[in-house]
PDB file of C-alpha atoms in Angstrom:
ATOM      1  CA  UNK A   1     146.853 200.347 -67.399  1.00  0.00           C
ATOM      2  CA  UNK A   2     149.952 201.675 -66.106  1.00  0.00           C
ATOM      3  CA  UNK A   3     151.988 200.333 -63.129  1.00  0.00           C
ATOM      4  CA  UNK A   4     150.845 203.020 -60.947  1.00  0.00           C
ATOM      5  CA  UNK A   5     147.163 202.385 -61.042  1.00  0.00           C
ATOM      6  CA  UNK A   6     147.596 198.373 -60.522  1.00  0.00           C
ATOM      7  CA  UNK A   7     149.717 198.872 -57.416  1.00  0.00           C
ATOM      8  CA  UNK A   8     147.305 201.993 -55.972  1.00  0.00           C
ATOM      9  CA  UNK A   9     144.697 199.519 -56.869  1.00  0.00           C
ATOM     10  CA  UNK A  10     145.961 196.287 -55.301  1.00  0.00           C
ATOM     11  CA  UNK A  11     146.858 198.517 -52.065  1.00  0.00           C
ATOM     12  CA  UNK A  12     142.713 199.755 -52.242  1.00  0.00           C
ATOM     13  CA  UNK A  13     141.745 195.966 -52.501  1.00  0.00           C
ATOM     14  CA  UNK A  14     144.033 194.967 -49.874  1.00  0.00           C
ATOM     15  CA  UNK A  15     142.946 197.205 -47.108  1.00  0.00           C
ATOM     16  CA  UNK A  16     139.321 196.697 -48.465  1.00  0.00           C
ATOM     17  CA  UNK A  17     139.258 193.095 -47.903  1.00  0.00           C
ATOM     18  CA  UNK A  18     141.464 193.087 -44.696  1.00  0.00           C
ATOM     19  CA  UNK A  19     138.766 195.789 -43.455  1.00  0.00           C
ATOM     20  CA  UNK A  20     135.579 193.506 -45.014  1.00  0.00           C
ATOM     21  CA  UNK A  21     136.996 190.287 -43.003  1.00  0.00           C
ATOM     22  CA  UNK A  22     137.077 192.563 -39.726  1.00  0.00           C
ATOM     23  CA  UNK A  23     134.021 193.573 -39.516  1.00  0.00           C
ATOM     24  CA  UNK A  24     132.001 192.066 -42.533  1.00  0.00           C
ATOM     25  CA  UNK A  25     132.038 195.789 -44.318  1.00  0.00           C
ATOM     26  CA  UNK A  26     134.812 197.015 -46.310  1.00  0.00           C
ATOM     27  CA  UNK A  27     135.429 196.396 -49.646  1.00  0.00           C
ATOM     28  CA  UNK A  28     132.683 199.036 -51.050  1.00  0.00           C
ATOM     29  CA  UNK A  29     133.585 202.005 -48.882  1.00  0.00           C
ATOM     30  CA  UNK A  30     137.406 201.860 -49.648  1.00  0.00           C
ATOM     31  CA  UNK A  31     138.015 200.758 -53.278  1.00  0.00           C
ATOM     32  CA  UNK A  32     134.524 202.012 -55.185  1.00  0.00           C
ATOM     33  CA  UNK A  33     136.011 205.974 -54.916  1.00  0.00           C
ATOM     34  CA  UNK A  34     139.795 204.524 -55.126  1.00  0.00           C
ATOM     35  CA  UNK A  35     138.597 203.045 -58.633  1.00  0.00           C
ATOM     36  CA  UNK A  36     136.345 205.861 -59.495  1.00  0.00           C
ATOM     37  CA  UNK A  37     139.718 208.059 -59.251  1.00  0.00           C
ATOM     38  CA  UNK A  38     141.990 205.920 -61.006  1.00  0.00           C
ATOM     39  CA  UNK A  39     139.828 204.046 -63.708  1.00  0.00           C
ATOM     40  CA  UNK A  40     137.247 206.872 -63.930  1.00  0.00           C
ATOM     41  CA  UNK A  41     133.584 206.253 -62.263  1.00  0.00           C
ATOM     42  CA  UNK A  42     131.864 203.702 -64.634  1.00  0.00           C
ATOM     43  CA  UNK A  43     134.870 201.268 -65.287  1.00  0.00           C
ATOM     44  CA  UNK A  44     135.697 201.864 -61.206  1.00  0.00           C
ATOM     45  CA  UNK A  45     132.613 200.745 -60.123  1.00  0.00           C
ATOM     46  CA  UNK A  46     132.194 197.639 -62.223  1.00  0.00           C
ATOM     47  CA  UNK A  47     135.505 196.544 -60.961  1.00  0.00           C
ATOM     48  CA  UNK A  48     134.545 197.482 -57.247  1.00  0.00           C
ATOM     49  CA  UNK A  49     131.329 195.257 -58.172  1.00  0.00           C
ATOM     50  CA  UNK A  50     133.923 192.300 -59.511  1.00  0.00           C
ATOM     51  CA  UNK A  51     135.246 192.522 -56.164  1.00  0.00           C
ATOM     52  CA  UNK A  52     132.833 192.527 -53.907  1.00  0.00           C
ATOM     53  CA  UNK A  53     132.203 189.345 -55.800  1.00  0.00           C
ATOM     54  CA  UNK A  54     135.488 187.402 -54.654  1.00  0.00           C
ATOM     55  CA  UNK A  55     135.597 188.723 -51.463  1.00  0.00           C
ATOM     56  CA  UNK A  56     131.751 187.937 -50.474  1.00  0.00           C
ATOM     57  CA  UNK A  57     132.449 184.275 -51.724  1.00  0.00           C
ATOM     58  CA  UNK A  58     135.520 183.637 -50.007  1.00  0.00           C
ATOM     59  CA  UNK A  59     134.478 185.327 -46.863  1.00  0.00           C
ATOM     60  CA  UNK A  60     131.740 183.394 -47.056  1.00  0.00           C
ATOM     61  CA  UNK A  61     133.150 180.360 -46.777  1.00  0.00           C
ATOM     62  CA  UNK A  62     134.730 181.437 -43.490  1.00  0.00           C
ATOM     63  CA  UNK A  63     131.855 182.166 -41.647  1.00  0.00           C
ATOM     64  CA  UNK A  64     128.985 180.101 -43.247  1.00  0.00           C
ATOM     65  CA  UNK A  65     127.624 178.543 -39.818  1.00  0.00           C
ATOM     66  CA  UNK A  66     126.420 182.163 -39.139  1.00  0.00           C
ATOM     67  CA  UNK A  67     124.156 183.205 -42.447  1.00  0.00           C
ATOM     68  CA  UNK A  68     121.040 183.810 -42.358  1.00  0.00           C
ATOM     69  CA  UNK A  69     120.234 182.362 -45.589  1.00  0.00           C
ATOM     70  CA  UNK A  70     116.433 183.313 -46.116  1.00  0.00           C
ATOM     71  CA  UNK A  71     117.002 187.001 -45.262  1.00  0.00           C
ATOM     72  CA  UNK A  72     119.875 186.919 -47.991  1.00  0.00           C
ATOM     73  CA  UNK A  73     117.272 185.527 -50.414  1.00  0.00           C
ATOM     74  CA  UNK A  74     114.559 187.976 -49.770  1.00  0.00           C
ATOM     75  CA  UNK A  75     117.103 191.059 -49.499  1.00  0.00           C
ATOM     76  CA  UNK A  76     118.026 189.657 -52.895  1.00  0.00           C
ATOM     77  CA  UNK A  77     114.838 188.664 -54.147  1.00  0.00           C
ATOM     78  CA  UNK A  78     113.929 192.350 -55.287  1.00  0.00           C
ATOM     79  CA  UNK A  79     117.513 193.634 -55.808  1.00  0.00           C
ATOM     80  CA  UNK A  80     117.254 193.714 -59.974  1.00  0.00           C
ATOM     81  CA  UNK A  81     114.495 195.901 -59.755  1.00  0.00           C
ATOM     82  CA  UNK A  82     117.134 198.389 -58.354  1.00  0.00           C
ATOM     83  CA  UNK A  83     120.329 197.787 -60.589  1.00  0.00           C
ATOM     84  CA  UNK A  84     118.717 198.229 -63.552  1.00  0.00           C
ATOM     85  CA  UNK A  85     117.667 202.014 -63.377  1.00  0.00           C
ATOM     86  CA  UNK A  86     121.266 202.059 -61.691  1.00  0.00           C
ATOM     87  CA  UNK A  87     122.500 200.595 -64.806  1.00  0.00           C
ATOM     88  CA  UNK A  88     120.810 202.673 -67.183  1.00  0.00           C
ATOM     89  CA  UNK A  89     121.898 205.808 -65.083  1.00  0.00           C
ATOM     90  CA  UNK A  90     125.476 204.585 -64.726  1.00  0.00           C
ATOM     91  CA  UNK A  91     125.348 204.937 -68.865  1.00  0.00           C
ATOM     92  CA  UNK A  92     123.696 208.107 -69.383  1.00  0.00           C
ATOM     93  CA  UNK A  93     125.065 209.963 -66.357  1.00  0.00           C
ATOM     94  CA  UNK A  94     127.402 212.560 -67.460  1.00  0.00           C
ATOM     95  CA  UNK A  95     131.164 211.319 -65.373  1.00  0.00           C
ATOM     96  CA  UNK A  96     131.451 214.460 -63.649  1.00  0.00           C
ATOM     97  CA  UNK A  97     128.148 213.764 -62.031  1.00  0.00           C
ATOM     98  CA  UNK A  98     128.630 209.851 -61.589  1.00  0.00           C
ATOM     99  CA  UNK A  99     132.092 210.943 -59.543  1.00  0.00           C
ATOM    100  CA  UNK A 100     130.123 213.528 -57.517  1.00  0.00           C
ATOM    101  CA  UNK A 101     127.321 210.501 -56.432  1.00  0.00           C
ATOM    102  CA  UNK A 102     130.166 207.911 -55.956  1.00  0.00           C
ATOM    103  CA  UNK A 103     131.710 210.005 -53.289  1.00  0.00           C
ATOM    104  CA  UNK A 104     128.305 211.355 -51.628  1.00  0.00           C
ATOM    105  CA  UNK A 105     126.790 207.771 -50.989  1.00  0.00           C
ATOM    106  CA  UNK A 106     130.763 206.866 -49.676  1.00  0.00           C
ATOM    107  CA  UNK A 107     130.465 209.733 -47.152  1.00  0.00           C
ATOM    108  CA  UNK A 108     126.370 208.801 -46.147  1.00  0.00           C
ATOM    109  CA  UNK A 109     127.903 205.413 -45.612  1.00  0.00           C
ATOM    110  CA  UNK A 110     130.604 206.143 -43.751  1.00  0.00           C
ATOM    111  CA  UNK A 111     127.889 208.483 -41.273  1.00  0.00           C
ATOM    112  CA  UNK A 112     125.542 205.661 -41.221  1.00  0.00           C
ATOM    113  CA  UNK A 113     127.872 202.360 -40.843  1.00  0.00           C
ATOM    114  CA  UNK A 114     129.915 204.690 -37.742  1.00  0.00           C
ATOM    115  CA  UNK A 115     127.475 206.389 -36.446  1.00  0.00           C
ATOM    116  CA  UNK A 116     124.027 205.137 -36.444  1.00  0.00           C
ATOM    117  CA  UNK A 117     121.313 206.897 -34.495  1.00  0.00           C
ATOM    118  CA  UNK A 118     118.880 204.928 -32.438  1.00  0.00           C
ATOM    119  CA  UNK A 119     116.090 203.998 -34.269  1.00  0.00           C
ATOM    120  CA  UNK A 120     112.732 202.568 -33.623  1.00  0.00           C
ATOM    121  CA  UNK A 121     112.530 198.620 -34.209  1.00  0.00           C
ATOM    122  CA  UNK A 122     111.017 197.938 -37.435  1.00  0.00           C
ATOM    123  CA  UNK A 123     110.371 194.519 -38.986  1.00  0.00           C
ATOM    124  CA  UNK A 124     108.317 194.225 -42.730  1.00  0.00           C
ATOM    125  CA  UNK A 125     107.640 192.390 -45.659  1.00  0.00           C
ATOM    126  CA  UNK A 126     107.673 196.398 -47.369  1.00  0.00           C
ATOM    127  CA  UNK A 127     111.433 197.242 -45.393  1.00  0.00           C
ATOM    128  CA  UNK A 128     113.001 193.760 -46.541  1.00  0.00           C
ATOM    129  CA  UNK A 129     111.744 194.607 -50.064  1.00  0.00           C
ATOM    130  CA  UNK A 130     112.639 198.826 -50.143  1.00  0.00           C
ATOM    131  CA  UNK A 131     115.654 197.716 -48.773  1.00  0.00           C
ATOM    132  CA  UNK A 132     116.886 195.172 -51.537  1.00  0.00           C
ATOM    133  CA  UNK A 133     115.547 197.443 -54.089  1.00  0.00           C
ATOM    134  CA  UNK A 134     118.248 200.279 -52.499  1.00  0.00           C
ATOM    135  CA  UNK A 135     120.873 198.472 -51.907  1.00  0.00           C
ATOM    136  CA  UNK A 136     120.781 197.012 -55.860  1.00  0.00           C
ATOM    137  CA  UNK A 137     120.441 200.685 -56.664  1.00  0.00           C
ATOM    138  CA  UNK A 138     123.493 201.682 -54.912  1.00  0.00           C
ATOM    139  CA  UNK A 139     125.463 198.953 -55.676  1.00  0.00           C
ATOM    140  CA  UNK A 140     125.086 199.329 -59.278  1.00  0.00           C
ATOM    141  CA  UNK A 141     125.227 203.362 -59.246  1.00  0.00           C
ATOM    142  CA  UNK A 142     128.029 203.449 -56.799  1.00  0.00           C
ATOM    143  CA  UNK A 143     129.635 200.024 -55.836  1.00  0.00           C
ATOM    144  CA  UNK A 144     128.433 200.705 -51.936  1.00  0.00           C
ATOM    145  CA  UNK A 145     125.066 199.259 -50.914  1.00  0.00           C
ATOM    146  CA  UNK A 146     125.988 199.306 -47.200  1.00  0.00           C
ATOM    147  CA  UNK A 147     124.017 202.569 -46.031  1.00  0.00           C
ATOM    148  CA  UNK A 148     120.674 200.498 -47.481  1.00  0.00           C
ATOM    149  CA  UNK A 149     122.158 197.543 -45.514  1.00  0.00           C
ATOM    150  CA  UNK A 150     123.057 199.014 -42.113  1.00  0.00           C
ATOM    151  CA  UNK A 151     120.199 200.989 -41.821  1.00  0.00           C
ATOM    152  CA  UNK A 152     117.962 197.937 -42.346  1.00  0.00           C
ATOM    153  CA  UNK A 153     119.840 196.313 -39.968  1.00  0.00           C
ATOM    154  CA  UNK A 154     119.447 198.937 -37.066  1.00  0.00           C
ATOM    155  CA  UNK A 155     115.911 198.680 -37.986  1.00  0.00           C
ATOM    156  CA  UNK A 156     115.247 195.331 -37.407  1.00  0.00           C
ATOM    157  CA  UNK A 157     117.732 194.898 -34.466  1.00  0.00           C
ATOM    158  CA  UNK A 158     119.644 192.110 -36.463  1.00  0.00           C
ATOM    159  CA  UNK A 159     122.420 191.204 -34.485  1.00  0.00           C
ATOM    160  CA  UNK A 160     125.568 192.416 -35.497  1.00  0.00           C
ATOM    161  CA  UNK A 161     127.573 189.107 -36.273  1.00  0.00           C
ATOM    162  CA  UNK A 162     124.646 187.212 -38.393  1.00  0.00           C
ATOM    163  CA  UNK A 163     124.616 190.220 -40.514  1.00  0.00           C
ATOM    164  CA  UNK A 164     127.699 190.632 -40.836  1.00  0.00           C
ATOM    165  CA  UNK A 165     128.088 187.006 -42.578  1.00  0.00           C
ATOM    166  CA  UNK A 166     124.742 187.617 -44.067  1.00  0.00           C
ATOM    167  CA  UNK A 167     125.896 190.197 -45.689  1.00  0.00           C
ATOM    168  CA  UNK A 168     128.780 188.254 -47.563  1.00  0.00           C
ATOM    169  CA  UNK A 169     126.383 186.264 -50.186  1.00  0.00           C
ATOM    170  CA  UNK A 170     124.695 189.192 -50.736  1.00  0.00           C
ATOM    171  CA  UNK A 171     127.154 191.956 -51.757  1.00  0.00           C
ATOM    172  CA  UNK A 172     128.407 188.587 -53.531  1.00  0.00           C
ATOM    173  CA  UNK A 173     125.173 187.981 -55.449  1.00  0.00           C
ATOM    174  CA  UNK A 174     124.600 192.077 -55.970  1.00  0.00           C
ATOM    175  CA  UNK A 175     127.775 192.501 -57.582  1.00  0.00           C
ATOM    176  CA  UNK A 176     126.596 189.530 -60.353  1.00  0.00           C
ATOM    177  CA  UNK A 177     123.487 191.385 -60.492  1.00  0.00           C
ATOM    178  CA  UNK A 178     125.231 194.943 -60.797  1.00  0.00           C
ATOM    179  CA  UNK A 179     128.043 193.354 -63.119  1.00  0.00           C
ATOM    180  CA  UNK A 180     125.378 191.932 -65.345  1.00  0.00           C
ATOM    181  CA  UNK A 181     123.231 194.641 -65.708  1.00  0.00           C
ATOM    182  CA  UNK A 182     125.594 197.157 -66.505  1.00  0.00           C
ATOM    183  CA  UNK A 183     127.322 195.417 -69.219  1.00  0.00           C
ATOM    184  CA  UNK A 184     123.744 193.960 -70.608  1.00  0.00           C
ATOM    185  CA  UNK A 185     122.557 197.433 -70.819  1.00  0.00           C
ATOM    186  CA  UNK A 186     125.370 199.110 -72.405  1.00  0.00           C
ATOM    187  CA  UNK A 187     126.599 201.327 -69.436  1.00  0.00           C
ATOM    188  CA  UNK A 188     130.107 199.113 -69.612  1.00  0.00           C
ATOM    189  CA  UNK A 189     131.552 198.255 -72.824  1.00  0.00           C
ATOM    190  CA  UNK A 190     133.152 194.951 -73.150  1.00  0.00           C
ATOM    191  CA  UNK A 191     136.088 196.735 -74.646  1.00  0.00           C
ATOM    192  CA  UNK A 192     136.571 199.027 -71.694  1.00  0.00           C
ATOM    193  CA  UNK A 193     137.230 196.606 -69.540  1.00  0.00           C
ATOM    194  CA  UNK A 194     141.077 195.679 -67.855  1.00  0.00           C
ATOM    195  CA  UNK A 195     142.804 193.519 -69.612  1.00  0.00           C
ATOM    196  CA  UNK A 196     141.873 189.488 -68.012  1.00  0.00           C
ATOM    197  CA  UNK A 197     145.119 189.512 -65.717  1.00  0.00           C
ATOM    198  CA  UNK A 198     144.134 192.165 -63.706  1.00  0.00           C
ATOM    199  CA  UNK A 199     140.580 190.291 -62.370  1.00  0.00           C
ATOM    200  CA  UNK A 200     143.599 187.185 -61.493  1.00  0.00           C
ATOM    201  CA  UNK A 201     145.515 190.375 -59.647  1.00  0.00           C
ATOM    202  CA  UNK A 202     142.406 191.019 -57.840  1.00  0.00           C
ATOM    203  CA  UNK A 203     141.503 188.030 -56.756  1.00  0.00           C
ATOM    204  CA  UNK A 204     145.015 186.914 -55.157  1.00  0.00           C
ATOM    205  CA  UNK A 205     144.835 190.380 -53.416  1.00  0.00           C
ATOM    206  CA  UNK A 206     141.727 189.345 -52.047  1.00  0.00           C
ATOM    207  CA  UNK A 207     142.600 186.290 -51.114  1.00  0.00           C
ATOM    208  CA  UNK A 208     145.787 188.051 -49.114  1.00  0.00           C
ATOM    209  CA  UNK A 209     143.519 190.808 -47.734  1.00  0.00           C
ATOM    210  CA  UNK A 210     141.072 188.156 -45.861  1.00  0.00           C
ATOM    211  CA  UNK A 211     144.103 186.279 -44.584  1.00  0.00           C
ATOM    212  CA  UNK A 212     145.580 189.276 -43.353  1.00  0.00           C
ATOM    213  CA  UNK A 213     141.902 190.087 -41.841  1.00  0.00           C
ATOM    214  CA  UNK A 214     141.825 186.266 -40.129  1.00  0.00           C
ATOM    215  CA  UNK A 215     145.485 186.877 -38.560  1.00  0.00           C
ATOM    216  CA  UNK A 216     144.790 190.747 -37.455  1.00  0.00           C
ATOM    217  CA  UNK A 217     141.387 190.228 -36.165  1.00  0.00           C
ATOM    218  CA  UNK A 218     143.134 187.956 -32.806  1.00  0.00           C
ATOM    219  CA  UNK A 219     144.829 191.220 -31.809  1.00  0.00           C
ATOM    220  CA  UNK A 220     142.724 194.315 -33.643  1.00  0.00           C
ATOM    221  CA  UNK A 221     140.385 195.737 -32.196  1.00  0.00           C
ATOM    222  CA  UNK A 222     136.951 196.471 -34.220  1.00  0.00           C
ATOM    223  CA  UNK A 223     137.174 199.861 -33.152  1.00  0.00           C
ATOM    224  CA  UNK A 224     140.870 199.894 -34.689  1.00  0.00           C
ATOM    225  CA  UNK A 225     139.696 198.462 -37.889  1.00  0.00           C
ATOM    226  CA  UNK A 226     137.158 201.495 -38.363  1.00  0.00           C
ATOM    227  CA  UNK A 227     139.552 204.264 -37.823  1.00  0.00           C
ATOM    228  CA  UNK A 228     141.228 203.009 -40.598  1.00  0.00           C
ATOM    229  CA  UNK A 229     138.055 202.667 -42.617  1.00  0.00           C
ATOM    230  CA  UNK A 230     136.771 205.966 -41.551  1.00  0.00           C
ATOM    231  CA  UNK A 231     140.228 207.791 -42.376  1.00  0.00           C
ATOM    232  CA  UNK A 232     141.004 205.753 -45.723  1.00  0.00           C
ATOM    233  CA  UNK A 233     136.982 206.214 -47.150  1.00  0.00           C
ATOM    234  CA  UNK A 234     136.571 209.390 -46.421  1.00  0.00           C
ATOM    235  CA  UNK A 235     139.662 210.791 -48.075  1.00  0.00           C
ATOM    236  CA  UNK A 236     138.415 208.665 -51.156  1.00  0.00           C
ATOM    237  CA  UNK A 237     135.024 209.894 -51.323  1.00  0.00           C
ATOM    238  CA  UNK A 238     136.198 213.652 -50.607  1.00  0.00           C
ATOM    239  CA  UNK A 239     138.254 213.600 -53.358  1.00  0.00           C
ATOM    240  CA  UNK A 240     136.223 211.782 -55.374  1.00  0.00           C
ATOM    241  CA  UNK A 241     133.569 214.422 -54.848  1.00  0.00           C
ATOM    242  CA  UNK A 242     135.490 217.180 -55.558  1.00  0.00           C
ATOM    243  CA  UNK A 243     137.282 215.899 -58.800  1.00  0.00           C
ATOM    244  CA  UNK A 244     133.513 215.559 -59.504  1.00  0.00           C
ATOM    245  CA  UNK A 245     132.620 218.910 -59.554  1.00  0.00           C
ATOM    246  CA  UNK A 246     135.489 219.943 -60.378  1.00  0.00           C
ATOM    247  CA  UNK A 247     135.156 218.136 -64.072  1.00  0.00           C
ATOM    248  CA  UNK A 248     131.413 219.934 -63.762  1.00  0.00           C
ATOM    249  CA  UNK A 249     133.019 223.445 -63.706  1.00  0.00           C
TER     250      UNK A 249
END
C-alpha cells in the first residue's frame, strides 16, 4: 500500500465522516467508489464497510437521545438475508462488473438522497422488511445502502433528524453483517486485506472527520454540506463506472 493510496484514502474518509456527522449520510457515497478506485472493488468495499462501522458507533454516541431503537432492530432484523447473495456475488462477480455496480448504485443514491420525489405515505410490516433486505444487499455489493434507506424513509414520512441518528447503529451493525459475510463466504481473503495499521489510520481519521463535522455544522449550512457530497460522489462513482467498463472492453 503505497503512500499515495493511504493519503487519497484518509482525505475520502475525512470528508466522508465530516459529511456523515452533517447530515447523518456520508461515509458510503464518498469513500465506497474512492476505495473501489484505489484498492480495486472487493477489497474497497470491505474497507468502506469497516468504516461505516467506526463512524456509525461514534456518531452514535453523539446523538443517542434521538434513535429510534426498534426501527433499527427491525430494519436490521432481515438485513443477512440480503448480504449474503451480496456476498456470494461480490466473489463471483467479474471486477470490471463489480466497479460498473459500485458506481451505478453511488449515482441512484446520490438522485435519491438529493432529490427525492414526493411519494405516497407508506407504512408496513412488508416495506420495513424489503427494505432491510435491500439495504444489506447494497451494503454488501456496494458499501452504500442509503438509496434502500432514504427511500424508506420518504415513504414512511420519518422525520428527518430521528433517521438520521437511526441510521448510525444501523450502517454500524450492516457493515458487521457485510464484513462478516464477505470474508465467511470467501468473497474477501484474509490475506487481501491492509496491513492492521491502516484500520488504526482509519479510525483516527474518523474520529477527526466527526469532530470536524461537530465544529462545521454551527456555521454550515446542510445545503452546503451536500454540494460537497453531490460534487465529491459523483465524480467517484463516474469514474468508477467508467474504469468499469472500461476493464469490460
Amino acid at each position: 500500500m503505497t503512500t499515495g493510496i493511504v493519503l487519497a484514502a484518509v482525505a475520502a474518509i475525512l470528508v466522508g465522516s465530516t459529511l456523515q456527522r452533517l447530515s447523518g449520510t456520508g461515509v458510503g457515497l464518498v469513500v465506497a467508489p474512492v476505495l473501489a478506485l484505489l484498492l480495486g472493488p472487493s477489497l474497497g468495499v470491505l474497507v468502506t464497510n469497516s468504516t461505516t462501522v467506526v463512524s456509525g458507533f461514534l456518531i452514535m454516541l453523539a446523538v443517542r437521545r434521538h434513535i429510534h431503537w426498534r426501527r433499527a432492530a427491525a430494519l436490521l432484523a432481515p438485513a443477512l438475508l440480503g448480504a449474503v447473495p451480496a456476498a456470494l456475488m461480490v466473489r463471483d462477480l467479474d471486477a470490471g462488473w463489480l466497479n460498473v455496480v459500485i458506481g451505478s448504485v453511488v449515482l441512484v443514491a446520490l438522485g435519491l438522497v438529493f432529490g427525492v420525489p414526493r411519494v405516497p405515505h407508506v407504512r408496513s410490516r412488508l416495506l420495513t422488511v424489503g427494505t432491510g433486505i435491500a439495504g444489506g444487499f447494497l451494503n454488501t455489493g456496494a458499501g452504500v445502502a442509503t438509496p434502500a434507506m432514504v427511500m424508506y424513509a420518504a415513504l414512511t414520512r420519518w422525520d428527518q433528524r430521528a433517521f438520521a441518528a437511526t441510521m448510525q447503529p444501523t450502517f454500524m451493525v450492516l457493515g458487521l453483517f457485510s464484513v462478516a459475510a464477505k470474508l465467511t463466504l470467501g468473497a474477501t481473503a484474509p490475506a487481501q486485506l491492509p496491513p492492521w495499521w491502516f484500520f488504526l489510520v482509519i479510525v483516527a481519521t474518523v474520529v477527526v472527520g466527526i469532530r470536524v463535522g461537530t465544529r462545521l455544522s454551527r456555521s454550515v449550512s446542510l445545503g452546503a454540506a451536500r454540494r460537497v457530497a453531490i460534487a465529491l460522489a459523483g465524480l467517484g462513482g463516474a469514474v468508477t463506472v467508467v474504469r468499469g467498463v472500461l476493464m469490460l472492453a
